[in-house]
Tab-separated table of C-alpha atoms in Angstrom:
chain	number	residue	atom	x	y	z
A	288	MET	CA	21.234	-0.173	53.346
A	289	ASN	CA	19.716	-1.270	49.148
A	290	ILE	CA	20.503	-4.674	49.288
A	291	ASP	CA	19.044	-5.457	45.348
A	292	CYS	CA	21.573	-6.787	42.958
A	293	PRO	CA	21.833	-5.563	40.484
A	294	VAL	CA	21.056	-8.008	37.588
A	295	PRO	CA	21.335	-6.362	34.430
A	296	TYR	CA	18.328	-6.735	32.838
A	297	SER	CA	17.142	-9.922	30.393
A	298	GLU	CA	14.893	-9.513	27.505
A	299	ASP	CA	15.233	-13.447	27.567
A	300	ASP	CA	12.685	-13.393	30.788
A	301	VAL	CA	9.881	-11.883	29.058
A	302	VAL	CA	7.259	-11.950	26.671
A	303	GLN	CA	8.200	-9.385	23.376
A	304	LEU	CA	5.686	-7.796	21.183
A	305	GLY	CA	7.798	-9.728	19.173
A	306	HIS	CA	6.849	-12.645	20.216
A	307	GLY	CA	3.289	-11.890	18.411
A	308	ALA	CA	5.156	-11.131	14.939
A	309	GLY	CA	4.545	-14.155	13.594
A	310	GLY	CA	8.612	-14.322	12.710
A	311	ARG	CA	11.564	-16.101	14.400
A	312	LEU	CA	10.605	-14.723	18.232
A	313	THR	CA	7.036	-16.514	17.670
A	314	ALA	CA	9.280	-19.762	16.597
A	315	GLU	CA	11.031	-19.510	19.135
A	316	LEU	CA	7.837	-19.577	21.329
A	317	LEU	CA	6.152	-22.114	20.193
A	318	ASP	CA	9.377	-25.002	20.228
A	319	ARG	CA	10.545	-22.974	23.775
A	320	LEU	CA	7.856	-22.629	25.760
A	321	VAL	CA	4.363	-23.072	24.855
A	322	LEU	CA	4.076	-26.882	23.058
A	323	PRO	CA	6.659	-28.853	25.308
A	324	ALA	CA	3.949	-26.972	28.009
A	325	LEU	CA	1.022	-28.485	26.333
A	326	GLY	CA	2.279	-31.685	25.432
A	327	ARG	CA	5.429	-33.063	22.987
A	328	ARG	CA	5.510	-31.113	19.581
A	329	PRO	CA	3.294	-32.632	16.443
A	330	ASP	CA	4.425	-35.002	14.006
A	331	GLY	CA	4.224	-32.093	10.792
A	332	PRO	CA	4.431	-29.126	10.405
A	333	LEU	CA	2.378	-26.154	12.208
A	334	GLU	CA	-0.274	-24.775	10.368
A	335	ASP	CA	-2.665	-22.332	9.877
A	336	ALA	CA	-5.044	-25.659	10.997
A	337	ALA	CA	-5.590	-29.199	12.216
A	338	LEU	CA	-7.062	-32.054	11.396
A	339	LEU	CA	-9.475	-32.788	14.076
A	340	PRO	CA	-8.435	-35.979	15.603
A	341	GLY	CA	-10.681	-38.546	14.429
A	342	GLY	CA	-12.862	-36.334	12.523
A	343	GLY	CA	-11.311	-37.851	8.806
A	344	GLU	CA	-12.110	-34.102	6.239
A	345	LEU	CA	-12.492	-32.367	9.174
A	346	VAL	CA	-10.213	-29.274	9.890
A	347	VAL	CA	-10.202	-26.632	12.678
A	348	SER	CA	-7.992	-23.589	13.792
A	349	THR	CA	-8.849	-20.205	16.232
A	350	ASP	CA	-7.234	-17.104	16.202
A	351	SER	CA	-6.803	-14.036	18.183
A	352	PHE	CA	-7.000	-10.261	17.027
A	353	VAL	CA	-5.854	-7.575	18.626
A	354	VAL	CA	-6.077	-5.288	16.005
A	355	SER	CA	-4.884	-1.500	16.948
A	356	PRO	CA	-7.452	0.269	15.762
A	357	LEU	CA	-10.157	-1.219	15.713
A	358	THR	CA	-11.404	0.700	12.626
A	359	PHE	CA	-9.172	1.019	9.811
A	360	PRO	CA	-9.557	1.724	5.674
A	361	GLY	CA	-11.299	-0.995	4.166
A	362	GLY	CA	-12.610	-3.506	7.903
A	363	ASP	CA	-12.416	-3.354	11.549
A	364	ILE	CA	-11.363	-6.004	14.006
A	365	GLY	CA	-15.310	-7.590	13.572
A	366	SER	CA	-15.062	-8.443	9.836
A	367	LEU	CA	-10.999	-9.066	10.083
A	368	ALA	CA	-11.651	-11.487	13.122
A	369	VAL	CA	-14.170	-13.721	10.794
A	370	HIS	CA	-12.039	-13.756	7.754
A	371	GLY	CA	-8.725	-14.304	9.179
A	372	THR	CA	-10.110	-17.555	10.771
A	373	VAL	CA	-12.473	-18.749	7.504
A	374	ASN	CA	-8.888	-18.702	5.654
A	375	ASP	CA	-7.059	-20.374	8.060
A	376	LEU	CA	-8.886	-23.514	6.774
A	377	ALA	CA	-8.712	-22.305	3.831
A	378	MET	CA	-5.319	-22.440	3.764
A	379	ARG	CA	-5.335	-26.236	4.688
A	380	GLY	CA	-8.127	-26.355	1.651
A	381	ALA	CA	-10.996	-26.479	3.603
A	382	LEU	CA	-14.731	-24.805	3.298
A	383	PRO	CA	-15.555	-23.264	6.048
A	384	LEU	CA	-19.122	-25.131	8.518
A	385	ALA	CA	-19.283	-22.942	11.496
A	386	LEU	CA	-17.350	-20.566	14.004
A	387	THR	CA	-17.182	-19.148	17.764
A	388	LEU	CA	-16.808	-15.347	18.601
A	389	ALA	CA	-15.889	-14.842	21.794
A	390	VAL	CA	-15.471	-11.109	23.137
A	391	ILE	CA	-13.124	-9.316	25.818
A	392	ALA	CA	-14.699	-6.063	26.194
A	393	GLU	CA	-12.710	-3.387	28.528
A	394	GLU	CA	-14.873	-1.251	30.891
A	395	GLY	CA	-15.763	2.068	29.651
A	396	LEU	CA	-15.525	0.480	25.977
A	397	PRO	CA	-19.022	2.813	23.705
A	398	LEU	CA	-21.679	-0.047	23.490
A	399	ALA	CA	-22.452	1.691	20.116
A	400	GLU	CA	-19.442	0.781	19.004
A	401	LEU	CA	-19.364	-2.905	20.227
A	402	ARG	CA	-22.937	-3.131	18.742
A	403	SER	CA	-20.341	-0.990	15.544
A	404	VAL	CA	-17.865	-4.215	15.151
A	405	LEU	CA	-20.135	-7.333	15.966
A	406	ASP	CA	-22.949	-5.276	13.258
A	407	SER	CA	-19.605	-6.087	10.731
A	408	ALA	CA	-18.737	-9.355	11.862
A	409	GLY	CA	-22.457	-10.593	11.566
A	410	LYS	CA	-22.172	-9.181	8.029
A	411	ALA	CA	-18.648	-10.575	7.087
A	412	ALA	CA	-19.836	-14.423	8.181
A	413	GLN	CA	-23.250	-13.970	6.136
A	414	GLN	CA	-21.404	-13.266	2.889
A	415	ALA	CA	-19.054	-15.950	3.612
A	416	ASP	CA	-21.818	-18.428	4.163
A	417	VAL	CA	-20.394	-19.718	7.550
A	418	PRO	CA	-23.318	-19.851	10.963
A	419	VAL	CA	-21.759	-18.051	13.834
A	420	ILE	CA	-23.253	-20.839	16.547
A	421	THR	CA	-21.800	-19.910	19.176
A	422	GLY	CA	-19.636	-17.632	21.195
A	423	ASP	CA	-19.009	-16.169	24.395
A	424	THR	CA	-18.236	-12.486	26.291
A	425	LYS	CA	-15.802	-11.009	29.087
A	426	VAL	CA	-15.600	-7.673	30.197
A	427	VAL	CA	-12.540	-6.714	32.190
A	428	GLY	CA	-11.761	-3.596	34.169
A	429	ARG	CA	-10.760	-0.195	32.758
A	430	GLY	CA	-6.780	-0.628	32.194
A	431	ALA	CA	-7.050	-4.297	31.605
A	432	ALA	CA	-7.072	-4.845	28.313
A	433	ASP	CA	-7.186	-2.393	24.846
A	434	ARG	CA	-11.148	-1.432	24.369
A	435	LEU	CA	-11.821	-4.857	23.061
A	436	PHE	CA	-10.643	-8.083	21.738
A	437	LEU	CA	-11.986	-10.450	19.726
A	438	ASN	CA	-11.290	-14.587	19.126
A	439	THR	CA	-12.358	-16.834	16.950
A	440	THR	CA	-12.597	-20.737	16.079
A	441	GLY	CA	-13.443	-22.260	13.308
A	442	ILE	CA	-14.452	-25.604	12.050
A	443	GLY	CA	-14.286	-26.781	8.072
A	444	ARG	CA	-14.028	-29.308	6.313
A	445	ARG	CA	-11.309	-29.883	2.855
A	446	VAL	CA	-12.517	-29.617	-0.585
A	447	PRO	CA	-12.429	-33.711	-2.207
A	448	GLY	CA	-9.190	-33.543	-3.311
A	449	LEU	CA	-7.334	-31.046	-1.718
A	450	ALA	CA	-4.893	-31.623	0.821
A	451	PRO	CA	-2.523	-28.733	0.802
A	452	SER	CA	0.852	-28.610	3.406
A	453	SER	CA	3.570	-26.765	3.857
A	454	ALA	CA	6.035	-29.360	4.392
A	455	ARG	CA	4.442	-30.822	0.279
A	456	ALA	CA	6.139	-28.593	-1.539
A	457	ARG	CA	8.813	-29.764	-3.356
A	458	ALA	CA	11.733	-29.085	-6.499
A	459	GLY	CA	10.581	-27.560	-9.591
A	460	ASP	CA	7.046	-25.905	-8.349
A	461	ALA	CA	5.468	-22.492	-9.299
A	462	VAL	CA	5.344	-20.180	-6.676
A	463	LEU	CA	1.575	-18.382	-7.118
A	464	LEU	CA	1.066	-14.894	-5.076
A	465	SER	CA	-3.877	-14.309	-5.753
A	466	GLY	CA	-3.042	-10.490	-5.240
A	467	PRO	CA	-1.176	-7.531	-3.927
A	468	ILE	CA	0.888	-7.711	-1.050
A	469	GLY	CA	1.252	-5.197	1.343
A	470	LEU	CA	-2.056	-3.679	1.687
A	471	HIS	CA	-3.287	-4.878	4.697
A	472	GLY	CA	-0.522	-3.415	7.337
A	473	THR	CA	0.268	-0.395	5.550
A	474	ALA	CA	-3.682	0.757	5.909
A	475	VAL	CA	-3.825	-0.070	10.291
A	476	LEU	CA	-0.061	1.317	10.559
A	477	SER	CA	-1.614	4.466	8.244
A	478	THR	CA	-4.544	5.101	10.506
A	479	ARG	CA	-2.981	3.788	14.082
A	480	GLU	CA	0.013	6.149	13.282
A	481	GLY	CA	-2.157	9.279	10.880
A	482	LEU	CA	0.495	9.168	8.067
A	483	GLY	CA	-1.446	10.285	5.528
A	484	PHE	CA	-1.846	7.438	3.734
A	485	GLU	CA	-5.581	5.867	4.422
A	486	THR	CA	-7.695	7.576	1.622
A	487	ASP	CA	-5.141	5.906	-0.771
A	488	ILE	CA	-4.657	2.480	0.439
A	489	ALA	CA	-7.255	0.163	2.382
A	490	SER	CA	-7.026	-3.380	3.946
A	491	ASP	CA	-7.393	-6.339	1.818
A	492	THR	CA	-9.159	-8.390	4.262
A	493	ARG	CA	-11.865	-10.675	2.702
A	494	PRO	CA	-12.658	-14.547	2.707
A	495	LEU	CA	-10.210	-16.932	0.517
A	496	HIS	CA	-12.059	-19.789	0.546
A	497	ARG	CA	-13.877	-19.832	-2.385
A	498	LEU	CA	-10.310	-18.963	-4.244
A	499	VAL	CA	-9.084	-21.568	-2.483
A	500	ARG	CA	-12.042	-23.655	-4.499
A	501	ALA	CA	-11.327	-22.717	-7.817
A	502	LEU	CA	-8.069	-24.926	-7.068
A	503	ALA	CA	-9.956	-27.625	-6.731
A	504	PRO	CA	-10.099	-29.586	-9.698
A	505	PHE	CA	-6.074	-29.452	-9.565
A	506	GLY	CA	-6.489	-31.695	-6.799
A	507	ASP	CA	-3.320	-33.164	-5.639
A	508	ALA	CA	-1.189	-30.900	-7.745
A	509	VAL	CA	-2.049	-28.013	-5.475
A	510	HIS	CA	0.903	-28.477	-2.770
A	511	SER	CA	1.434	-25.790	-0.327
A	512	LEU	CA	-1.258	-22.885	0.389
A	513	ARG	CA	0.064	-20.207	3.164
A	514	ASP	CA	-1.994	-16.996	3.858
A	515	PRO	CA	1.113	-14.455	4.646
A	516	THR	CA	-0.804	-12.695	7.654
A	517	ARG	CA	2.119	-12.255	10.218
A	518	GLY	CA	5.832	-11.583	9.073
A	519	GLY	CA	4.063	-10.401	5.251
A	520	LEU	CA	5.327	-12.935	2.617
A	521	ALA	CA	9.083	-13.030	4.002
A	522	ALA	CA	7.549	-14.944	7.064
A	523	SER	CA	4.798	-17.416	4.997
A	524	LEU	CA	7.165	-18.765	2.241
A	525	ASN	CA	10.012	-19.042	5.137
A	526	GLU	CA	8.054	-21.297	7.496
A	527	ILE	CA	6.933	-23.470	3.426
A	528	ALA	CA	10.966	-23.535	2.198
A	529	ARG	CA	11.926	-24.649	6.710
A	530	ASP	CA	8.299	-27.324	6.097
A	531	ALA	CA	9.181	-29.192	2.625
A	532	GLY	CA	13.318	-28.652	3.104
A	533	VAL	CA	13.366	-26.970	-0.693
A	534	GLY	CA	14.859	-23.782	-1.706
A	535	VAL	CA	12.593	-21.002	-2.555
A	536	GLU	CA	13.411	-18.558	-4.844
A	537	ILE	CA	11.620	-15.202	-6.731
A	538	ALA	CA	11.821	-12.384	-8.469
A	539	GLU	CA	11.125	-8.969	-7.766
A	540	SER	CA	9.688	-7.847	-10.771
A	541	ALA	CA	6.940	-10.381	-10.272
A	542	LEU	CA	5.704	-9.098	-6.864
A	543	PRO	CA	2.029	-7.087	-7.728
A	544	VAL	CA	2.807	-3.713	-4.906
A	545	PRO	CA	0.449	-1.186	-5.094
A	546	SER	CA	2.013	1.781	-6.151
A	547	ALA	CA	0.478	3.316	-2.843
A	548	VAL	CA	2.620	1.044	-0.666
A	549	ALA	CA	6.053	0.842	-1.927
A	550	ALA	CA	5.668	5.118	-1.500
A	551	ALA	CA	4.227	3.921	2.116
A	552	CYS	CA	7.306	1.093	2.478
A	553	ASP	CA	9.993	3.762	1.639
A	554	LEU	CA	8.867	6.807	3.662
A	555	LEU	CA	8.842	4.322	7.345
A	556	GLY	CA	12.250	1.783	5.689
A	557	LEU	CA	9.946	-1.573	5.462
A	558	ASP	CA	10.058	-4.495	2.995
A	559	PRO	CA	6.871	-4.877	1.416
A	560	LEU	CA	7.251	-8.502	2.045
A	561	ILE	CA	7.345	-8.564	5.809
A	562	VAL	CA	4.019	-6.149	5.503
A	563	ALA	CA	1.058	-8.273	7.018
A	564	ASN	CA	-2.157	-9.103	4.657
A	565	GLU	CA	-5.242	-10.467	4.899
A	566	GLY	CA	-6.916	-11.105	1.394
A	567	CYS	CA	-4.099	-13.318	-0.633
A	568	PHE	CA	-2.757	-16.142	-0.402
A	569	VAL	CA	0.358	-17.904	-1.716
A	570	ALA	CA	0.252	-21.214	-3.468
A	571	PHE	CA	3.584	-23.708	-4.184
A	572	VAL	CA	1.357	-25.811	-7.849
A	573	ALA	CA	2.726	-28.489	-9.699
A	574	PRO	CA	4.679	-26.887	-12.820
A	575	ASP	CA	2.591	-28.374	-15.133
A	576	ILE	CA	-0.388	-27.139	-13.739
A	577	ALA	CA	0.810	-23.650	-12.697
A	578	ASP	CA	-0.840	-21.663	-16.269
A	579	ALA	CA	-4.299	-23.363	-15.983
A	580	ALA	CA	-4.259	-22.830	-12.434
A	581	LEU	CA	-3.180	-18.843	-12.597
A	582	LEU	CA	-6.189	-18.469	-15.562
A	583	ALA	CA	-8.862	-19.753	-12.539
A	584	LEU	CA	-7.651	-18.163	-9.825
A	585	ARG	CA	-7.960	-15.259	-12.154
A	586	ALA	CA	-11.627	-15.447	-12.867
A	587	HIS	CA	-12.647	-15.243	-9.302
A	588	PRO	CA	-12.501	-11.174	-8.125
A	589	GLU	CA	-10.159	-11.760	-5.577
A	590	GLY	CA	-7.514	-13.065	-7.904
A	591	ALA	CA	-7.415	-11.199	-10.634
A	592	GLN	CA	-4.176	-10.324	-9.931
A	593	ALA	CA	-2.342	-13.124	-9.660
A	594	VAL	CA	0.698	-13.907	-10.674
A	595	ARG	CA	3.799	-16.261	-10.118
A	596	ILE	CA	6.597	-15.026	-8.573
A	597	GLY	CA	8.650	-18.051	-8.416
A	598	HIS	CA	9.513	-21.775	-8.481
A	599	CYS	CA	10.840	-24.493	-5.498
A	600	THR	CA	14.922	-25.307	-6.194
A	601	THR	CA	16.986	-28.090	-4.747
A	602	ALA	CA	19.423	-26.335	-4.218
A	603	HIS	CA	20.056	-23.710	-0.998
A	604	ALA	CA	17.432	-26.451	1.249
A	605	ALA	CA	14.722	-24.495	3.745
A	606	ARG	CA	16.417	-20.591	2.339
A	607	VAL	CA	14.129	-18.454	0.350
A	608	GLU	CA	16.408	-16.082	-2.501
A	609	LEU	CA	15.015	-12.667	-4.318
A	610	ARG	CA	16.141	-12.184	-8.281
A	611	THR	CA	16.491	-8.308	-7.694
A	612	LEU	CA	15.616	-5.758	-10.343
A	613	LEU	CA	19.472	-5.400	-10.905
A	614	GLY	CA	19.720	-8.937	-11.759
A	615	ALA	CA	21.602	-9.670	-8.009
A	616	ARG	CA	20.235	-11.939	-5.251
A	617	ARG	CA	19.446	-11.546	-1.549
A	618	VAL	CA	18.191	-13.436	0.776
A	619	VAL	CA	14.666	-13.073	2.377
A	620	ASP	CA	14.972	-13.899	6.254
A	621	MET	CA	12.702	-14.500	8.822
A	622	PRO	CA	11.441	-11.740	9.882
A	623	SER	CA	12.998	-11.322	13.922
A	624	GLY	CA	11.386	-9.160	15.312
A	625	GLU	CA	8.338	-6.874	15.274
A	626	GLN	CA	8.505	-3.778	12.881
A	627	LEU	CA	4.184	-3.708	12.562
A	628	PRO	CA	2.037	-4.696	15.974
A	629	ARG	CA	-0.860	-5.020	16.695
A	630	ILE	CA	-1.751	-5.456	12.903
A	631	CYS	CA	-4.932	-8.379	13.285
């Protein structure tokens, strides 16, 4: 006799891919499980990097990388691991001082492939002018991981005068975007699924700290910075709107979506606003310095396509709205599920 009780399966009982997507499920996991387990919720918003307690202007950030495939047009997991952590530090106004690099490799991974990825990480660190000062290597049995995972932790120091935080955006701010959106997510997805866009789309992975440094002359007028990685621009704008208690309005006509990305998104039924990026950031700045800040960003190759995409408002606090090409308005929600797994 089978005495098993046919209790319905509950999705709330297990980790889902969406918990790592950077959207609503990730926020719920942090609020309900991770933060309570580690102590009380920190005062203030959850940022890309944190000030080191007692460390003055020192900033620390850590990130893990599980992208599949390991290599894609425009980059690989090695360069991505370096750029991702350098950029998280930069979003708090910091330049990198040092990195750590931890490797978790699956038994059977070709050494030539591991060497290629680590060579790429070393080259990316040199180009970002940041040393990798320590690390760790672990190997797990076949089937216990998917080939290779990397973790990087970074220490940085804030550029004097810069103190961006997602909670500092305020009504009237101009919303700037440093470059095109959607390239990284569609490049990885196309390579993984063999969709044929690889020749037209390459990841935008790159370090952004020098571009952030270009904003240093504007000091305290640079209120918020965020690189729209997991969850895309939609998640970043919603996080800032929530943390600062402001409304955000953006114009579809101003969004820099490359034609190849738009075509890929049309084919796959994706909204470019939720596709991950690794080489651009959104900046909330005081309106009186917006034009000068745009010029400063455009003076650098990685910011040559910087644009103003919208503004902050006192209306509809904590909500993001998009003015469409037809003049209508629609709410841009925080992504709630996992449409693009293993993207970084």
